[in-house]
Coordinates of C-alpha atoms in Angstrom, one line a residue:
M1 CA 91.3 130.6 68.9
A2 CA 94.0 132.2 66.8
S3 CA 95.4 130.3 63.7
E4 CA 98.9 130.1 65.2
D5 CA 97.4 128.6 68.4
I6 CA 95.5 126.0 66.4
A7 CA 98.7 125.1 64.5
K8 CA 100.6 124.7 67.8
L9 CA 97.8 122.5 69.2
A10 CA 97.9 120.4 66.1
E11 CA 101.6 120.0 66.4
T12 CA 101.2 119.0 70.1
L13 CA 98.6 116.4 69.2
A14 CA 100.8 114.9 66.6
K15 CA 103.1 113.9 69.4
T16 CA 100.2 112.3 71.4
Q17 CA 101.2 108.9 72.8
V18 CA 99.1 106.0 71.5
A19 CA 100.0 102.6 72.9
G20 CA 98.2 99.5 74.1
G21 CA 94.7 100.8 73.9
Q22 CA 95.8 104.1 75.6
L23 CA 95.4 107.6 74.2
S24 CA 97.5 110.1 76.2
F25 CA 97.4 113.8 76.2
K26 CA 99.3 113.8 79.5
G27 CA 101.3 117.0 80.3
K28 CA 100.5 118.7 77.0
S29 CA 99.3 121.9 78.8
L30 CA 96.3 122.1 76.5
K31 CA 93.9 124.9 77.3
L32 CA 90.5 123.6 76.2
N33 CA 87.9 126.2 76.8
T34 CA 85.5 125.9 73.9
A35 CA 84.3 123.2 71.5
E36 CA 86.6 124.7 68.9
D37 CA 89.6 124.4 71.2
A38 CA 88.8 120.7 71.8
K39 CA 88.1 119.9 68.1
D40 CA 91.4 118.0 67.5
V41 CA 91.3 116.2 70.8
I42 CA 87.8 115.0 69.9
K43 CA 89.0 113.7 66.5
E44 CA 91.8 111.8 68.2
I45 CA 89.3 110.1 70.5
E46 CA 86.8 109.4 67.8
D47 CA 89.4 107.9 65.5
F48 CA 90.9 105.6 68.2
D49 CA 89.5 102.1 67.8
G50 CA 89.5 100.0 71.0
L51 CA 90.1 102.9 73.4
E52 CA 90.7 101.4 76.8
A53 CA 92.6 104.2 78.7
L54 CA 92.4 108.0 78.3
R55 CA 94.9 110.3 79.9
L56 CA 94.0 113.9 80.3
E57 CA 96.4 114.8 83.1
G58 CA 98.2 118.1 83.0
N59 CA 95.7 120.0 80.9
T60 CA 92.9 122.4 81.7
V61 CA 89.4 121.5 80.5
G62 CA 86.5 124.0 80.7
V63 CA 82.8 123.3 80.8
E64 CA 82.1 123.6 77.1
A65 CA 85.1 121.5 76.1
A66 CA 84.2 118.8 78.6
R67 CA 80.7 118.6 77.1
V68 CA 82.0 117.9 73.6
I69 CA 84.7 115.5 74.8
A70 CA 81.9 113.6 76.7
K71 CA 80.0 113.4 73.5
A72 CA 82.9 111.7 71.8
L73 CA 83.2 109.3 74.7
E74 CA 79.6 108.1 74.3
K75 CA 80.7 105.6 71.6
K76 CA 83.7 104.3 73.6
S77 CA 82.2 101.4 75.4
E78 CA 85.6 99.6 75.8
L79 CA 87.1 102.5 78.0
K80 CA 88.3 101.1 81.3
R81 CA 90.8 103.6 82.7
C82 CA 90.3 107.3 83.1
H83 CA 93.5 109.1 84.2
W84 CA 92.0 112.5 84.8
S85 CA 94.1 114.0 87.5
D86 CA 95.2 117.7 87.4
M87 CA 92.9 118.6 84.5
F88 CA 91.3 121.8 85.8
T89 CA 94.3 124.0 86.6
G90 CA 93.3 127.7 86.8
R91 CA 89.6 126.9 86.6
L92 CA 87.0 128.4 88.9
R93 CA 85.8 125.8 91.4
S94 CA 82.2 126.3 90.1
E95 CA 83.3 125.1 86.6
I96 CA 84.5 121.7 87.8
P97 CA 81.2 120.0 88.8
P98 CA 79.4 120.6 85.5
A99 CA 82.5 119.5 83.6
L100 CA 82.7 116.2 85.6
I101 CA 78.9 115.7 85.2
S102 CA 79.2 115.9 81.5
L103 CA 82.2 113.5 81.3
G104 CA 80.4 111.0 83.6
E105 CA 77.3 111.1 81.5
G106 CA 79.4 110.3 78.4
L107 CA 80.8 107.3 80.1
I108 CA 77.4 106.1 81.3
T109 CA 75.8 106.5 77.9
A110 CA 78.7 104.5 76.4
G111 CA 78.1 101.6 78.8
A112 CA 81.7 101.7 79.7
Q113 CA 82.9 99.4 82.5
L114 CA 85.6 101.3 84.4
V115 CA 88.3 99.6 86.5
E116 CA 90.3 102.8 87.3
L117 CA 89.2 106.3 87.9
D118 CA 91.8 108.9 88.9
L119 CA 90.7 112.4 89.7
S120 CA 93.6 113.3 92.0
D121 CA 95.0 116.9 92.2
N122 CA 91.8 118.5 91.1
A123 CA 90.8 121.1 93.6
F124 CA 87.1 120.6 93.4
G125 CA 86.1 120.6 97.0
P126 CA 82.9 119.1 98.4
D127 CA 80.8 120.3 95.5
G128 CA 83.1 118.6 93.1
V129 CA 82.2 115.2 94.5
R130 CA 78.7 115.9 93.4
G131 CA 80.1 116.1 89.9
F132 CA 81.0 112.4 89.8
E133 CA 78.5 111.1 92.3
A134 CA 76.1 109.9 89.6
L135 CA 78.9 108.2 87.8
L136 CA 80.0 106.3 91.0
K137 CA 76.4 105.1 91.5
S138 CA 76.0 103.9 88.0
S139 CA 76.7 100.5 86.4
T140 CA 79.8 102.0 84.8
C141 CA 81.5 101.8 88.2
F142 CA 80.2 98.4 89.3
T143 CA 83.5 97.0 88.0
L144 CA 85.7 99.7 89.6
H145 CA 89.0 98.4 91.2
E146 CA 90.9 101.6 91.8
L147 CA 89.6 105.0 92.9
K148 CA 92.2 107.7 93.3
L149 CA 91.2 111.1 94.8
N150 CA 94.4 112.5 96.3
N151 CA 94.6 116.2 97.1
C152 CA 91.1 117.2 96.0
G153 CA 90.0 119.2 99.1
M154 CA 86.9 117.1 99.6
G155 CA 86.5 118.0 103.2
V156 CA 84.1 116.3 105.6
G157 CA 81.1 116.9 103.4
G158 CA 82.7 115.5 100.3
G159 CA 83.8 112.5 102.3
K160 CA 80.3 111.8 103.3
I161 CA 78.9 112.2 99.8
L162 CA 81.7 109.9 98.5
A163 CA 81.0 107.2 101.2
A164 CA 77.2 107.3 100.4
A165 CA 77.9 106.9 96.6
L166 CA 80.3 103.9 97.2
T167 CA 77.7 102.3 99.5
E168 CA 75.0 102.8 96.9
C169 CA 77.3 101.4 94.1
H170 CA 77.9 98.3 96.2
R171 CA 74.1 97.8 96.9
K172 CA 73.1 98.2 93.3
S173 CA 75.9 96.0 91.9
S174 CA 75.2 93.3 94.5
A175 CA 71.6 93.3 93.4
Q176 CA 72.9 92.3 89.9
G177 CA 75.0 89.5 91.4
K178 CA 78.4 91.3 90.9
P179 CA 79.1 93.3 94.0
L180 CA 81.6 96.2 93.7
A181 CA 85.1 94.8 94.5
L182 CA 87.1 98.0 95.0
K183 CA 90.8 97.2 95.6
V184 CA 92.7 100.5 95.8
F185 CA 91.4 103.6 97.6
M186 CA 93.4 106.8 97.7
A187 CA 92.2 110.0 99.3
G188 CA 95.3 111.7 100.8
R189 CA 95.3 115.4 101.8
N190 CA 91.5 115.9 101.7
R191 CA 90.7 117.3 105.2
L192 CA 88.3 114.4 105.8
E193 CA 88.7 114.7 109.6
N194 CA 86.9 112.2 111.9
D195 CA 83.4 112.5 110.4
G196 CA 84.5 112.0 106.8
A197 CA 86.8 109.1 107.8
T198 CA 84.1 107.5 109.8
A199 CA 81.6 107.7 106.9
L200 CA 84.1 106.1 104.6
A201 CA 85.0 103.4 107.1
E202 CA 81.3 102.4 107.0
A203 CA 81.5 102.1 103.3
F204 CA 84.8 100.1 103.5
G205 CA 83.2 97.7 105.9
I206 CA 80.4 97.0 103.5
I207 CA 82.8 96.6 100.5
G208 CA 85.2 94.2 102.2
T209 CA 87.6 93.8 99.2
L210 CA 90.2 96.5 99.8
E211 CA 93.9 95.8 99.2
E212 CA 95.3 99.3 99.5
V213 CA 94.1 102.3 101.5
H214 CA 96.0 105.6 101.3
M215 CA 94.5 108.4 103.5
P216 CA 97.5 110.5 104.7
Q217 CA 97.2 114.1 106.0
N218 CA 93.5 114.2 106.6
G219 CA 93.3 115.6 110.2
I220 CA 91.9 112.3 111.5
N221 CA 92.0 111.8 115.3
H222 CA 91.5 108.6 117.3
P223 CA 87.7 108.3 116.8
G224 CA 88.2 108.3 113.0
V225 CA 91.2 106.0 113.3
T226 CA 89.3 103.6 115.4
A227 CA 86.4 103.5 112.9
L228 CA 88.9 102.8 110.1
A229 CA 90.6 100.1 112.1
Q230 CA 87.3 98.3 112.6
A231 CA 86.6 98.5 108.9
F232 CA 90.0 97.3 108.0
A233 CA 89.5 94.2 110.1
I234 CA 86.8 93.0 107.7
N235 CA 88.9 93.6 104.6
P236 CA 91.2 90.6 104.9
L237 CA 93.0 91.2 101.7
L238 CA 94.6 94.5 102.8
R239 CA 98.3 94.8 101.8
V240 CA 99.0 98.5 102.2
I241 CA 97.7 100.8 105.0
N242 CA 98.9 104.4 104.7
L243 CA 97.6 106.8 107.3
N244 CA 100.6 109.0 107.5
D245 CA 100.3 112.4 109.3
N246 CA 97.1 111.8 111.1
T247 CA 96.8 111.8 114.9
F248 CA 96.4 108.3 116.4
T249 CA 97.4 108.8 120.1
E250 CA 97.4 105.6 122.2
K251 CA 93.7 105.0 121.7
G252 CA 93.8 104.9 117.9
A253 CA 97.1 103.0 117.9
V254 CA 95.7 100.3 120.2
A255 CA 92.6 100.0 118.0
M256 CA 94.7 99.7 114.9
A257 CA 97.0 97.1 116.6
K258 CA 94.0 95.0 117.4
T259 CA 93.0 95.0 113.7
L260 CA 96.6 94.2 112.6
K261 CA 96.4 91.0 114.6
A262 CA 93.6 89.8 112.4
L263 CA 95.2 90.6 109.1
R264 CA 97.6 88.3 107.3
Q265 CA 98.4 89.9 104.0
V266 CA 99.7 93.3 105.1
E267 CA 103.0 94.3 103.5
V268 CA 103.2 98.0 104.1
I269 CA 102.2 100.0 107.2
N270 CA 102.8 103.7 107.2
F271 CA 101.8 105.3 110.5
G272 CA 104.6 107.9 110.3
D273 CA 103.9 111.3 112.0
C274 CA 100.8 109.8 113.6
L275 CA 101.7 110.4 117.3
V276 CA 101.3 106.8 118.2
R277 CA 103.5 107.4 121.3
S278 CA 105.1 104.7 123.3
K279 CA 102.1 102.7 124.5
G280 CA 100.7 102.7 121.0
A281 CA 104.0 101.6 119.6
V282 CA 104.2 98.7 122.1
A283 CA 100.7 97.6 121.1
I284 CA 101.7 97.7 117.4
A285 CA 104.9 95.8 118.2
D286 CA 102.8 93.1 119.9
A287 CA 100.6 92.8 116.7
V288 CA 103.7 92.6 114.5
H289 CA 105.3 90.0 116.7
G290 CA 102.3 87.7 116.6
G291 CA 101.5 88.0 112.9
L292 CA 102.0 89.9 109.6
P293 CA 104.3 87.3 108.0
K294 CA 104.5 89.3 104.7
L295 CA 105.5 92.6 106.3
K296 CA 107.9 94.6 104.0
E297 CA 107.8 98.1 105.5
L298 CA 106.9 99.5 108.9
N299 CA 106.9 103.3 109.4
L300 CA 106.5 104.6 112.9
S301 CA 108.6 107.8 112.5
F302 CA 107.9 111.0 114.3
G303 CA 105.5 109.5 116.8
E304 CA 106.9 110.6 120.2
I305 CA 108.1 107.0 120.8
K306 CA 110.7 106.5 123.6
R307 CA 113.6 104.1 123.7
D308 CA 112.1 101.0 125.3
A309 CA 109.1 101.1 123.1
A310 CA 111.3 101.5 120.0
L311 CA 113.3 98.5 121.1
S312 CA 110.1 96.5 121.5
V313 CA 109.3 97.3 117.9
A314 CA 112.8 96.2 116.7
E315 CA 112.5 92.9 118.6
A316 CA 109.1 92.3 117.1
V317 CA 110.4 92.3 113.5
A318 CA 113.0 89.6 114.2
D319 CA 111.3 87.0 112.2
K320 CA 110.0 89.2 109.4
V321 CA 112.1 87.7 106.6
E322 CA 110.6 89.9 103.9
L323 CA 111.1 93.2 105.8
E324 CA 112.9 95.8 103.7
K325 CA 112.4 99.0 105.8
L326 CA 111.9 99.9 109.4
D327 CA 111.5 103.7 110.0
L328 CA 111.7 104.9 113.6
N329 CA 113.3 108.3 112.8
G330 CA 112.2 111.5 114.6
N331 CA 111.3 109.8 117.9
N332 CA 112.7 110.2 121.4
L333 CA 115.4 107.5 121.6
G334 CA 118.5 109.5 122.5
E335 CA 122.0 108.7 121.3
E336 CA 122.3 105.6 123.5
G337 CA 118.8 104.4 122.4
C338 CA 119.8 104.8 118.7
E339 CA 122.9 102.7 119.3
Q340 CA 120.9 100.0 121.1
L341 CA 118.3 99.9 118.4
Q342 CA 121.0 99.3 115.8
E343 CA 122.6 96.6 118.0
V344 CA 119.3 94.8 118.4
L345 CA 118.7 94.7 114.7
D346 CA 122.4 93.7 114.1
G347 CA 121.7 90.7 116.3
F348 CA 119.1 89.6 113.8
N349 CA 121.3 90.4 110.8
M350 CA 118.7 93.1 109.9
A351 CA 120.7 96.3 110.4
K352 CA 120.3 97.2 106.7
V353 CA 116.5 97.6 107.1
L354 CA 116.7 100.4 109.6
A355 CA 116.1 103.9 108.1
S356 CA 118.2 106.9 109.1
L357 CA 117.8 108.1 112.7
S358 CA 119.2 111.5 111.8
D359 CA 116.2 113.4 113.0
D360 CA 115.9 111.7 116.4
E361 CA 114.5 114.2 119.0
G362 CA 116.7 113.0 121.8
E363 CA 115.7 111.3 125.0
D364 CA 113.3 113.3 127.2
D365 CA 114.9 114.7 130.3
E366 CA 111.7 114.9 132.3
D367 CA 110.8 111.8 134.4
E368 CA 107.1 111.9 133.7
D369 CA 104.5 110.0 131.7
E370 CA 104.6 111.2 128.2
D371 CA 101.2 109.7 127.3
E372 CA 98.4 112.2 127.6
D373 CA 95.9 109.6 126.7
E374 CA 96.2 108.1 130.2
E375 CA 95.2 111.4 131.7
E376 CA 92.3 111.7 129.3
E377 CA 90.9 108.4 130.5
E378 CA 91.4 109.2 134.2
E379 CA 89.8 112.5 133.9
E380 CA 87.3 111.4 131.3
E381 CA 88.2 114.4 129.2
E382 CA 86.7 114.9 125.7
E383 CA 88.8 115.2 122.6
P384 CA 89.5 118.9 121.9
Q385 CA 87.4 120.3 119.1
P386 CA 89.1 121.8 116.0
G387 CA 90.5 125.2 117.0
E388 CA 91.1 124.3 120.6
R389 CA 94.5 123.4 122.1
R390 CA 94.9 120.8 124.7
E391 CA 96.7 122.1 127.7
R392 CA 99.6 120.0 128.7
P393 CA 99.6 118.6 132.3
T394 CA 101.6 120.8 134.6
A395 CA 104.4 119.2 136.7
P396 CA 103.7 118.9 140.4
P397 CA 104.8 121.7 142.7
R398 CA 108.5 121.6 143.7
K399 CA 109.4 122.5 147.3
M400 CA 112.2 124.7 148.5
L401 CA 113.4 125.4 152.0
D402 CA 111.8 128.5 153.6
P403 CA 114.8 130.3 155.1
D404 CA 112.7 131.8 157.9
G405 CA 110.8 128.7 159.2
G406 CA 112.9 125.8 157.8
E407 CA 109.7 124.4 156.4
P408 CA 109.5 123.6 152.7
A409 CA 107.5 126.2 150.9
P410 CA 105.7 125.2 147.7
V411 CA 106.9 126.8 144.6
L412 CA 105.2 126.3 141.3
S413 CA 107.6 124.9 138.7
S414 CA 107.3 126.5 135.3
P415 CA 108.1 124.6 132.1
P416 CA 111.4 125.4 130.4
P417 CA 111.4 128.4 128.1
A418 CA 110.4 127.8 124.5
D419 CA 113.4 127.0 122.3
V420 CA 112.8 128.9 119.1
S421 CA 116.3 127.9 117.8
T422 CA 115.4 124.2 118.0
F423 CA 112.1 124.8 116.1
L424 CA 113.9 126.7 113.3
A425 CA 116.6 124.1 113.2
F426 CA 114.3 121.1 113.1
P427 CA 110.7 122.4 112.5
S428 CA 107.7 120.3 113.3
P429 CA 104.0 121.1 114.1
E430 CA 104.4 119.9 117.7
K431 CA 107.4 122.1 118.4
L432 CA 105.6 125.1 117.0
L433 CA 102.6 124.5 119.2
R434 CA 104.9 124.0 122.2
L435 CA 106.3 127.5 121.7
G436 CA 102.9 128.7 123.1
P437 CA 100.8 131.7 122.3
K438 CA 103.8 134.0 121.8
S439 CA 105.3 131.7 119.1
S440 CA 104.8 134.2 116.3
V441 CA 106.5 137.0 118.2
L442 CA 109.4 134.8 119.3
I443 CA 110.1 133.6 115.7
A444 CA 110.0 137.2 114.4
Q445 CA 112.4 138.3 117.1
Q446 CA 114.8 135.5 116.3
T447 CA 114.8 136.4 112.6
D448 CA 116.9 139.2 111.1
T449 CA 114.1 140.8 109.0
S450 CA 116.5 143.2 107.3
D451 CA 118.0 140.2 105.4
P452 CA 115.6 138.8 102.6
E453 CA 117.5 135.4 102.6
K454 CA 117.0 134.9 106.4
V455 CA 113.3 135.9 106.1
V456 CA 112.8 133.4 103.3
S457 CA 114.5 130.7 105.4
A458 CA 112.2 131.5 108.4
F459 CA 109.1 131.6 106.2
L460 CA 109.8 128.3 104.6
K461 CA 110.6 126.6 108.0
V462 CA 107.4 127.9 109.5
S463 CA 105.2 127.1 106.5
S464 CA 106.8 123.6 106.1
V465 CA 104.9 122.4 109.2
F466 CA 101.5 123.6 107.9
K467 CA 98.7 121.1 108.5
D468 CA 95.0 121.3 107.9
E469 CA 94.3 120.8 111.6
A470 CA 92.9 124.1 113.0
T471 CA 95.5 124.6 115.8
V472 CA 98.5 124.0 113.5
R473 CA 97.0 126.1 110.6
S474 CA 96.3 129.0 113.0
A475 CA 99.8 128.9 114.5
V476 CA 101.5 128.9 111.1
Q477 CA 99.3 131.7 109.8
D478 CA 100.0 133.8 113.0
A479 CA 103.7 133.2 112.7
V480 CA 103.7 134.1 109.0
D481 CA 101.7 137.3 109.6
T482 CA 104.0 138.5 112.4
L483 CA 107.2 137.7 110.5
M484 CA 106.2 139.1 107.2
K485 CA 104.4 142.2 108.5
K486 CA 107.6 143.1 110.4
A487 CA 109.7 142.6 107.3
F488 CA 107.5 144.3 104.7
S489 CA 106.9 147.3 107.0
S490 CA 110.6 148.0 107.2
S491 CA 111.7 150.7 104.7
S492 CA 115.1 148.9 104.3
F493 CA 113.6 145.5 103.4
N494 CA 113.9 144.6 99.7
S495 CA 110.6 142.9 98.9
N496 CA 111.6 142.0 95.3
A497 CA 114.7 140.3 96.6
F498 CA 112.6 138.4 99.1
L499 CA 110.2 137.1 96.4
T500 CA 113.1 136.2 94.1
R501 CA 114.9 134.2 96.7
L502 CA 111.7 132.5 97.8
L503 CA 110.9 131.4 94.2
I504 CA 114.5 130.0 93.9
H505 CA 114.2 128.0 97.1
M506 CA 110.8 126.7 96.0
G507 CA 112.3 125.5 92.7
L508 CA 110.2 127.8 90.6
L509 CA 113.1 130.0 89.5
K510 CA 116.6 129.0 88.3
S511 CA 119.7 130.4 90.0
E512 CA 123.4 130.3 89.4
D513 CA 123.7 129.4 93.1
K514 CA 123.6 125.7 93.9
I515 CA 120.5 125.8 96.0
K516 CA 118.5 122.6 96.7
A517 CA 114.8 123.3 96.2
I518 CA 112.5 122.2 99.0
A519 CA 110.8 118.9 98.4
N520 CA 107.1 119.7 99.4
L521 CA 105.5 122.9 98.3
Y522 CA 102.1 122.3 100.0
G523 CA 102.8 124.2 103.2
P524 CA 104.5 127.2 101.5
L525 CA 101.7 127.5 98.9
M526 CA 99.0 127.4 101.6
A527 CA 101.0 130.0 103.6
L528 CA 101.4 132.2 100.5
N529 CA 97.7 131.9 99.9
H530 CA 97.1 133.4 103.3
M531 CA 99.8 136.0 103.1
V532 CA 98.8 137.5 99.8
Q533 CA 95.3 138.3 101.2
Q534 CA 96.7 140.4 104.0
E535 CA 97.0 144.2 104.0
Y536 CA 100.7 144.1 104.7
F537 CA 101.5 142.2 101.5
P538 CA 102.8 144.5 98.7
K539 CA 100.2 144.1 95.9
A540 CA 102.9 144.9 93.3
L541 CA 104.5 141.5 93.9
A542 CA 101.3 139.6 93.0
P543 CA 101.8 139.6 89.1
L544 CA 105.3 138.2 89.4
L545 CA 104.1 135.5 91.8
L546 CA 101.2 134.7 89.6
A547 CA 103.5 134.3 86.6
F548 CA 105.7 131.7 88.2
V549 CA 102.9 129.7 89.9
T550 CA 101.1 129.5 86.5
K551 CA 104.1 128.0 84.8
P552 CA 104.1 124.1 84.4
N553 CA 106.2 122.6 87.2
G554 CA 106.3 119.1 88.5
A555 CA 106.5 120.2 92.2
L556 CA 103.5 122.4 91.8
E557 CA 101.5 119.7 90.0
S558 CA 101.9 117.4 93.1
C559 CA 100.2 120.1 95.2
S560 CA 97.4 121.1 92.8
F561 CA 94.9 121.8 95.5
A562 CA 97.1 124.4 97.2
R563 CA 98.3 125.7 93.8
H564 CA 94.7 126.2 92.6
N565 CA 93.7 128.1 95.8
L566 CA 96.7 130.4 95.4
L567 CA 96.0 131.0 91.8
Q568 CA 92.3 131.9 92.5
T569 CA 93.5 134.3 95.2
L570 CA 96.1 135.9 93.0
Y571 CA 93.6 136.5 90.2
K572 CA 91.5 138.5 92.6
V573 CA 94.4 140.6 94.1

């Protein structure tokens, strides 16, 4: 390490926050590769008496540096909180498990009794869970109250490993008369899917002390939701349930509603973007009406809920004196339904709790059942596997008069043509899938690919609906490929201007124009990771993109899994 780098590191460490038993290196952007790099960090740790919390977020720790830091931790028996999110930026995934193993061994040797472990935003994948598996099974975690693993890319395999480790921790701690009493579990955006969620549900049912569960954006369908619901029923202290952006359908919603009837401490329910549909919403409304006296927030947004079901939900919260927010945005109420909803809540003097309805999808014109679950039960269909698309039921044949014979002749009715403009104006995964197999072509045709700004706009709208579910992921990637191949192949298209405008809209590059950066970079980053691997992508743009994705940025840090994947790809381009 160069002398000027060491001087800079020393200056940074001089500003290290020390307060209330906490030593913080948060956001220092330290690059700790070797033992020499970590020398001053180790001294800070060793000299800190009564260390109870160590913050390493926003730095990057290599295998050798982790090993020597772990050695310093071996004498810190009072350590209780490890804030270790986003500490492997730019690392190869193979580096992370051994680094975690070393740190875990240091804690175990110290005899520490952790109450909080936060490893969020570390893109370690299933193998990374192996890195802290031994730690979770050890007596160091018998006292664990909070486990935070958001955005780690664990996948189904990692979810199963994690569930087994928690179960073993509970078994061993119970044998010592002090069973694991986990209170907060966070594992959003980890691609757990049904099998991973079901495995964790079994662990939750054994633990029984959970107060908060956050598992948004995990590709969980009704079998996994049902398993979680059954586990939640035997966790009577639950206050917060956040399963946003999974797919309940009626079956999952009904199972969850049954559980809600048994819980009395719930304050926050976030089932937004979970496709609970009308029957599911009615079931949840019934559960709310009959209980949940402490409810403060209910989110059923973007769930394909129709007007009458939404009104049932509004009526159900009439006696919830602690309610602060009711979110029914993005459903199918129509203008009249939105007005009725506001009137109902006005009648209870609760109009102020209603969230904006600005993204309402409008009332359906078709007079048909919107609930596909009913058809699934009647036809005993199985849930589609990842990668398959469920075919929507076709409308019954219309009949028109045969001019020759006067008899009605059957004519197959076709669905209305896909509305690309509506998707681009109000993008959602469901709308993209409804455009059908030609969605990518339709979007490219609708976009003026000679104008970099318009291509950026289309790219961001398509990528904003990215989800880890196979059907949505494939549709987004296909649309990006068709759009960008058309743009980049045009001799008149300015590729540099495209990337510049894209970086501005993503908030990674400043501009004199007053452009509001998009809020969530996960989808665009995942789409970029796919795009830069394609033959049509100009490789000359890779260094510039790499430079900006490498820079410290709050929006990027909240999407570290996607950022890490993109960085790894760009290093190889």
